[in-house]
Amino acid sequence: MTPALEPLRKIAAYAVATDPHGRVLLVRASTRSGTPGVWSLPGGAVDHGEDPNHTVVRETAAETGLSVAVSGLRDVLADMRSLPHRGVTIHTDRLIYEVSIRGGNIFDRVGQPTDLARWHTMEEAEKLRLRPFTAAALGLSAASADLRPEEAPDFPSFYAYPGPDGLHRSQRFAAYAIATDPHERLLLTRIAPGYPGAGRWHLPGGGTDYGEQPGIALMRELIEETGQEGRLIELLGVASHRDAASLGPEGYPIDWHGVRAFYRVIVDAPTEVIVKDVGGSTSEACWMPLAEVAALTDDLLTEVTAEALRGAKLI
């Protein structure tokens, strides 16, 4: 039985880098880590307010000595890991990026959480002890050393803590849908009074629960917010936004950092839109013809919604 451990949550970004020989870049955990000798993709935690694109470049350079450029988003994964020696269980939302090497030289590190960086063929990587997210990202079935809790611990959907400047801060991972139906309509929600962006149109979705995969969370949120059942088609991208003094129903300013994954979703059999989560952040929802969506000005959309719709070439 896994002992009762303090639940923690973080967001992290990792690099999938390959060389001209098809080898993948991996780093080895040192004796300072919870799983010494285990290999993973280079990367690490997203600092508060940091764009994950910057995280993966910064962390890869620190762990390997190589400078990389992000070429695309490969996947978004989530997992739980128990670390009894630290007294914690950690849920991590992991953004996996494709990167290219710009230059630099691989070096070994002493006294750091990772100590080696090496190129491995897929055949070699298959025989290594890999972190589960690394094996999943590379399509391998390598052995794992992670200790996983039997069930997800209780953890609040909204969690704010005092920052170094005394202002409360919160970092939250969420999943949102660009959901369309056979009638060329887009599913939109409107933010309720008292919440940041009140009155603006927003995409359906929301924060993922502890221990929950982003795609599963999105399908749950779609039903809770609009009563619609959809098919998840593809991951479109990730947006990162910081509001240094967001003011919501809590009644006090919060340094808010949201990292949001956007998915393409098809609703094959649209029904009457019903907001089931009454009293929450969504006041109403509707199906809007794409022609009307294209005519919406930015002041009628939340910033992340406008960014996602532009990325999907819908506005």
Tab-separated table of C-alpha atoms in Angstrom:
chain	number	residue	atom	x	y	z
A	1	MET	CA	0.000	0.000	0.000
A	2	THR	CA	1.222	3.480	-0.864
A	3	PRO	CA	1.394	5.582	2.331
A	4	ALA	CA	-0.602	8.787	2.635
A	5	LEU	CA	1.491	11.451	0.935
A	6	GLU	CA	1.023	15.173	0.403
A	7	PRO	CA	-0.416	15.817	-3.085
A	8	LEU	CA	1.407	18.326	-5.288
A	9	ARG	CA	0.851	19.403	-8.864
A	10	LYS	CA	3.088	20.914	-11.552
A	11	ILE	CA	3.371	21.572	-15.291
A	12	ALA	CA	6.493	20.553	-17.207
A	13	ALA	CA	7.831	20.701	-20.768
A	14	TYR	CA	10.126	18.215	-22.521
A	15	ALA	CA	12.086	17.918	-25.767
A	16	VAL	CA	12.104	15.141	-28.350
A	17	ALA	CA	15.344	15.736	-30.269
A	18	THR	CA	16.726	13.366	-32.892
A	19	ASP	CA	20.031	13.425	-34.754
A	20	PRO	CA	20.737	12.591	-38.443
A	21	HIS	CA	21.159	8.924	-37.445
A	22	GLY	CA	17.667	8.716	-35.929
A	23	ARG	CA	18.929	8.619	-32.356
A	24	VAL	CA	16.972	10.334	-29.578
A	25	LEU	CA	18.451	12.561	-26.873
A	26	LEU	CA	17.917	11.293	-23.311
A	27	VAL	CA	19.138	12.369	-19.873
A	28	ARG	CA	19.864	10.159	-16.847
A	29	ALA	CA	18.589	10.868	-13.339
A	30	SER	CA	21.357	11.165	-10.754
A	31	THR	CA	21.493	9.982	-7.152
A	32	ARG	CA	19.978	13.352	-6.190
A	33	SER	CA	16.691	12.369	-7.860
A	34	GLY	CA	13.913	10.039	-6.738
A	35	THR	CA	14.730	7.503	-9.466
A	36	PRO	CA	18.540	7.375	-9.880
A	37	GLY	CA	19.757	5.725	-13.059
A	38	VAL	CA	16.426	6.166	-14.874
A	39	TRP	CA	16.426	7.924	-18.266
A	40	SER	CA	13.967	10.506	-19.587
A	41	LEU	CA	13.523	13.207	-22.173
A	42	PRO	CA	15.340	16.446	-21.303
A	43	GLY	CA	13.081	19.074	-19.766
A	44	GLY	CA	11.533	20.160	-16.505
A	45	ALA	CA	9.057	22.272	-14.590
A	46	VAL	CA	7.440	25.366	-16.095
A	47	ASP	CA	8.162	28.346	-13.846
A	48	HIS	CA	5.249	30.531	-12.814
A	49	GLY	CA	4.349	32.798	-15.731
A	50	GLU	CA	6.827	31.123	-18.094
A	51	ASP	CA	5.820	30.101	-21.608
A	52	PRO	CA	6.381	26.313	-21.923
A	53	ASN	CA	8.157	26.944	-25.254
A	54	HIS	CA	10.793	28.837	-23.288
A	55	THR	CA	10.882	26.180	-20.554
A	56	VAL	CA	11.817	23.374	-22.922
A	57	VAL	CA	14.623	25.428	-24.491
A	58	ARG	CA	15.971	26.545	-21.096
A	59	GLU	CA	15.780	23.119	-19.447
A	60	THR	CA	17.287	21.262	-22.414
A	61	ALA	CA	20.251	23.641	-22.462
A	62	ALA	CA	20.763	23.257	-18.702
A	63	GLU	CA	20.567	19.456	-18.754
A	64	THR	CA	22.476	18.720	-21.967
A	65	GLY	CA	24.552	21.736	-23.032
A	66	LEU	CA	22.659	21.887	-26.326
A	67	SER	CA	20.687	24.842	-27.711
A	68	VAL	CA	17.393	23.817	-29.326
A	69	ALA	CA	14.563	25.448	-31.274
A	70	VAL	CA	10.961	24.331	-30.866
A	71	SER	CA	9.492	23.024	-34.122
A	72	GLY	CA	6.107	21.799	-32.902
A	73	LEU	CA	3.952	20.290	-30.161
A	74	ARG	CA	4.005	16.486	-30.169
A	75	ASP	CA	1.692	15.494	-27.302
A	76	VAL	CA	0.284	16.378	-23.890
A	77	LEU	CA	0.371	13.711	-21.180
A	78	ALA	CA	-0.422	13.539	-17.474
A	79	ASP	CA	0.737	11.129	-14.780
A	80	MET	CA	1.009	10.650	-11.031
A	81	ARG	CA	4.203	9.681	-9.249
A	82	SER	CA	4.683	8.894	-5.555
A	83	LEU	CA	7.944	9.896	-3.860
A	84	PRO	CA	7.766	8.460	-0.308
A	85	HIS	CA	11.275	9.709	0.547
A	86	ARG	CA	9.960	13.245	-0.016
A	87	GLY	CA	6.519	12.547	1.472
A	88	VAL	CA	4.681	13.643	-1.672
A	89	THR	CA	2.643	12.411	-4.628
A	90	ILE	CA	3.009	14.595	-7.732
A	91	HIS	CA	0.591	14.995	-10.635
A	92	THR	CA	2.458	16.386	-13.627
A	93	ASP	CA	0.961	17.736	-16.852
A	94	ARG	CA	3.705	17.175	-19.431
A	95	LEU	CA	3.985	19.057	-22.719
A	96	ILE	CA	6.085	17.133	-25.241
A	97	TYR	CA	7.729	19.238	-27.966
A	98	GLU	CA	9.581	18.376	-31.148
A	99	VAL	CA	12.838	20.339	-31.264
A	100	SER	CA	15.827	20.791	-33.556
A	101	ILE	CA	19.430	21.239	-32.419
A	102	ARG	CA	20.896	24.708	-33.004
A	103	GLY	CA	24.332	23.991	-31.558
A	104	GLY	CA	26.324	23.427	-28.386
A	105	ASN	CA	28.144	20.439	-26.929
A	106	ILE	CA	26.870	17.685	-24.650
A	107	PHE	CA	28.372	17.804	-21.171
A	108	ASP	CA	28.078	15.757	-17.982
A	109	ARG	CA	26.808	17.385	-14.789
A	110	VAL	CA	27.924	16.846	-11.212
A	111	GLY	CA	25.654	17.287	-8.206
A	112	GLN	CA	22.524	17.973	-10.280
A	113	PRO	CA	19.231	16.013	-10.593
A	114	THR	CA	20.409	14.698	-13.986
A	115	ASP	CA	24.051	13.780	-14.555
A	116	LEU	CA	24.358	12.427	-18.128
A	117	ALA	CA	22.974	13.302	-21.559
A	118	ARG	CA	23.410	10.800	-24.384
A	119	TRP	CA	22.097	9.939	-27.848
A	120	HIS	CA	20.378	6.524	-28.056
A	121	THR	CA	18.898	4.506	-30.889
A	122	MET	CA	15.305	3.422	-30.333
A	123	GLU	CA	16.539	-0.144	-29.904
A	124	GLU	CA	18.920	0.994	-27.172
A	125	ALA	CA	16.248	3.152	-25.521
A	126	GLU	CA	13.843	0.194	-25.413
A	127	LYS	CA	16.305	-1.614	-23.127
A	128	LEU	CA	16.765	1.281	-20.705
A	129	ARG	CA	14.803	2.018	-17.577
A	130	LEU	CA	12.688	4.944	-18.771
A	131	ARG	CA	10.249	7.278	-17.067
A	132	PRO	CA	6.742	6.211	-18.186
A	133	PHE	CA	6.025	9.530	-19.927
A	134	THR	CA	9.237	9.163	-21.933
A	135	ALA	CA	8.374	5.640	-23.066
A	136	ALA	CA	4.852	6.795	-23.980
A	137	ALA	CA	6.126	9.832	-25.898
A	138	LEU	CA	8.545	7.661	-27.910
A	139	GLY	CA	6.110	4.787	-28.460
A	140	LEU	CA	8.248	2.375	-26.432
A	141	SER	CA	7.324	-0.225	-23.815
A	142	ALA	CA	10.430	0.123	-21.660
A	143	ALA	CA	10.469	-0.876	-17.989
A	144	SER	CA	9.432	1.770	-15.467
A	145	ALA	CA	10.794	2.627	-12.040
A	146	ASP	CA	8.017	5.039	-11.044
A	147	LEU	CA	5.902	4.316	-7.980
A	148	ARG	CA	2.291	5.188	-8.708
A	149	PRO	CA	-0.464	5.736	-6.137
A	150	GLU	CA	-3.365	3.311	-6.252
A	151	GLU	CA	-5.851	6.165	-6.518
A	152	ALA	CA	-5.773	9.909	-6.963
A	153	PRO	CA	-5.614	11.859	-3.672
A	154	ASP	CA	-7.984	14.722	-2.947
A	155	PHE	CA	-6.725	17.977	-4.396
A	156	PRO	CA	-8.684	21.231	-4.925
A	157	SER	CA	-9.540	22.216	-8.495
A	158	PHE	CA	-8.391	25.738	-7.635
A	159	TYR	CA	-5.276	26.160	-5.518
A	160	ALA	CA	-3.553	29.475	-4.732
A	161	TYR	CA	-0.518	29.933	-2.526
A	162	PRO	CA	1.519	32.954	-1.350
A	163	GLY	CA	4.263	33.930	-3.798
A	164	PRO	CA	7.654	35.435	-2.909
A	165	ASP	CA	6.160	38.949	-3.162
A	166	GLY	CA	3.293	38.112	-0.801
A	167	LEU	CA	0.710	38.087	-3.604
A	168	HIS	CA	-1.190	34.831	-3.977
A	169	ARG	CA	-0.411	32.969	-7.178
A	170	SER	CA	-1.932	30.037	-9.025
A	171	GLN	CA	-0.736	27.950	-11.952
A	172	ARG	CA	-3.423	25.877	-13.635
A	173	PHE	CA	-3.494	23.404	-16.500
A	174	ALA	CA	-6.703	23.190	-18.551
A	175	ALA	CA	-8.063	21.635	-21.737
A	176	TYR	CA	-10.433	23.373	-24.174
A	177	ALA	CA	-12.353	22.327	-27.272
A	178	ILE	CA	-12.748	23.891	-30.679
A	179	ALA	CA	-15.954	21.927	-31.134
A	180	THR	CA	-17.982	21.999	-34.345
A	181	ASP	CA	-21.052	20.124	-35.561
A	182	PRO	CA	-22.272	18.941	-39.008
A	183	HIS	CA	-24.130	22.270	-39.478
A	184	GLU	CA	-20.860	24.290	-39.490
A	185	ARG	CA	-21.452	25.766	-36.064
A	186	LEU	CA	-18.984	26.340	-33.221
A	187	LEU	CA	-19.793	25.615	-29.596
A	188	LEU	CA	-19.132	28.632	-27.367
A	189	THR	CA	-19.675	29.482	-23.707
A	190	ARG	CA	-20.043	32.878	-22.043
A	191	ILE	CA	-18.127	33.739	-18.869
A	192	ALA	CA	-20.339	34.452	-15.877
A	193	PRO	CA	-20.328	37.747	-13.938
A	194	GLY	CA	-17.703	37.947	-11.223
A	195	TYR	CA	-15.095	35.975	-13.181
A	196	PRO	CA	-12.182	37.390	-15.202
A	197	GLY	CA	-13.417	38.108	-18.739
A	198	ALA	CA	-17.055	38.260	-17.636
A	199	GLY	CA	-19.472	38.530	-20.577
A	200	ARG	CA	-16.978	37.399	-23.198
A	201	TRP	CA	-17.316	34.294	-25.320
A	202	HIS	CA	-15.026	31.427	-24.416
A	203	LEU	CA	-14.345	27.868	-25.567
A	204	PRO	CA	-15.896	24.994	-23.605
A	205	GLY	CA	-13.510	23.215	-21.284
A	206	GLY	CA	-11.699	23.871	-18.054
A	207	GLY	CA	-9.147	22.738	-15.521
A	208	THR	CA	-8.214	19.074	-15.394
A	209	ASP	CA	-8.609	17.140	-12.157
A	210	TYR	CA	-5.738	15.594	-10.235
A	211	GLY	CA	-4.824	12.280	-11.879
A	212	GLU	CA	-6.886	13.038	-14.998
A	213	GLN	CA	-5.690	12.898	-18.610
A	214	PRO	CA	-6.379	16.091	-20.612
A	215	GLY	CA	-8.563	14.426	-23.273
A	216	ILE	CA	-10.740	12.683	-20.688
A	217	ALA	CA	-11.047	15.927	-18.727
A	218	LEU	CA	-12.162	17.779	-21.841
A	219	MET	CA	-14.936	15.312	-22.639
A	220	ARG	CA	-16.137	15.592	-19.025
A	221	GLU	CA	-16.086	19.392	-19.111
A	222	LEU	CA	-17.944	19.425	-22.445
A	223	ILE	CA	-20.848	17.512	-20.910
A	224	GLU	CA	-20.830	19.520	-17.656
A	225	GLU	CA	-20.777	22.903	-19.385
A	226	THR	CA	-22.945	22.290	-22.451
A	227	GLY	CA	-24.563	18.837	-22.301
A	228	GLN	CA	-22.830	17.805	-25.561
A	229	GLU	CA	-20.962	14.571	-26.271
A	230	GLY	CA	-18.095	14.817	-28.735
A	231	ARG	CA	-15.229	12.989	-30.453
A	232	LEU	CA	-11.710	14.178	-29.781
A	233	ILE	CA	-9.942	14.459	-33.144
A	234	GLU	CA	-6.531	16.035	-32.527
A	235	LEU	CA	-4.389	18.228	-30.313
A	236	LEU	CA	-4.073	21.664	-31.922
A	237	GLY	CA	-1.705	23.462	-29.595
A	238	VAL	CA	-1.015	24.953	-26.179
A	239	ALA	CA	-1.373	28.557	-25.029
A	240	SER	CA	0.212	30.150	-21.977
A	241	HIS	CA	-1.143	33.357	-20.441
A	242	ARG	CA	-0.366	35.211	-17.244
A	243	ASP	CA	-2.532	37.792	-15.496
A	244	ALA	CA	-0.328	39.276	-12.769
A	245	ALA	CA	-3.293	40.528	-10.699
A	246	SER	CA	-6.402	38.607	-11.773
A	247	LEU	CA	-9.511	39.439	-9.780
A	248	GLY	CA	-12.214	36.794	-9.571
A	249	PRO	CA	-14.839	35.521	-7.109
A	250	GLU	CA	-12.135	35.019	-4.463
A	251	GLY	CA	-12.253	38.791	-3.905
A	252	TYR	CA	-8.488	39.386	-3.811
A	253	PRO	CA	-5.848	39.736	-6.569
A	254	ILE	CA	-4.152	36.539	-7.721
A	255	ASP	CA	-1.058	36.267	-9.905
A	256	TRP	CA	-2.632	33.789	-12.320
A	257	HIS	CA	-0.800	31.609	-14.857
A	258	GLY	CA	-2.925	29.447	-17.129
A	259	VAL	CA	-1.527	26.804	-19.486
A	260	ARG	CA	-4.257	25.538	-21.820
A	261	ALA	CA	-4.267	22.706	-24.348
A	262	PHE	CA	-6.646	23.098	-27.307
A	263	TYR	CA	-8.231	20.141	-29.092
A	264	ARG	CA	-10.282	19.728	-32.238
A	265	VAL	CA	-13.600	18.086	-31.314
A	266	ILE	CA	-16.517	16.934	-33.470
A	267	VAL	CA	-20.041	16.739	-32.058
A	268	ASP	CA	-21.830	14.408	-34.481
A	269	ALA	CA	-25.284	14.677	-32.901
A	270	PRO	CA	-25.681	18.157	-31.368
A	271	THR	CA	-28.478	18.601	-28.850
A	272	GLU	CA	-30.013	21.528	-27.003
A	273	VAL	CA	-27.208	23.281	-25.137
A	274	ILE	CA	-27.677	23.055	-21.388
A	275	VAL	CA	-25.275	24.502	-18.816
A	276	LYS	CA	-25.282	21.782	-16.165
A	277	ASP	CA	-22.681	23.385	-13.894
A	278	VAL	CA	-25.072	26.039	-12.575
A	279	GLY	CA	-23.448	28.762	-10.469
A	280	GLY	CA	-19.995	28.232	-11.932
A	281	SER	CA	-17.895	30.294	-14.315
A	282	THR	CA	-20.202	29.655	-17.316
A	283	SER	CA	-23.426	31.679	-17.536
A	284	GLU	CA	-24.624	30.402	-20.928
A	285	ALA	CA	-23.554	28.382	-23.954
A	286	CYS	CA	-24.690	28.150	-27.559
A	287	TRP	CA	-24.008	26.859	-31.051
A	288	MET	CA	-22.898	29.795	-33.211
A	289	PRO	CA	-22.621	29.655	-37.040
A	290	LEU	CA	-18.985	29.901	-38.145
A	291	ALA	CA	-19.814	32.985	-40.241
A	292	GLU	CA	-20.981	34.775	-37.081
A	293	VAL	CA	-17.923	33.590	-35.159
A	294	ALA	CA	-15.662	35.090	-37.842
A	295	ALA	CA	-17.425	38.449	-37.372
A	296	LEU	CA	-16.788	38.596	-33.615
A	297	THR	CA	-14.319	41.262	-32.551
A	298	ASP	CA	-11.566	40.557	-30.035
A	299	ASP	CA	-13.348	42.519	-27.314
A	300	LEU	CA	-16.148	39.928	-27.436
A	301	LEU	CA	-13.763	36.970	-27.048
A	302	THR	CA	-11.391	35.955	-24.292
A	303	GLU	CA	-7.743	36.354	-25.241
A	304	VAL	CA	-7.074	32.610	-25.302
A	305	THR	CA	-10.192	31.955	-27.397
A	306	ALA	CA	-9.183	34.509	-30.025
A	307	GLU	CA	-5.683	32.994	-30.141
A	308	ALA	CA	-7.027	29.447	-30.516
A	309	LEU	CA	-9.549	30.375	-33.223
A	310	ARG	CA	-6.898	32.217	-35.205
A	311	GLY	CA	-4.652	29.178	-34.920
A	312	ALA	CA	-7.482	27.016	-36.247
A	313	LYS	CA	-8.126	29.608	-39.012
A	314	LEU	CA	-11.736	30.139	-37.911
A	315	ILE	CA	-11.382	33.930	-37.503
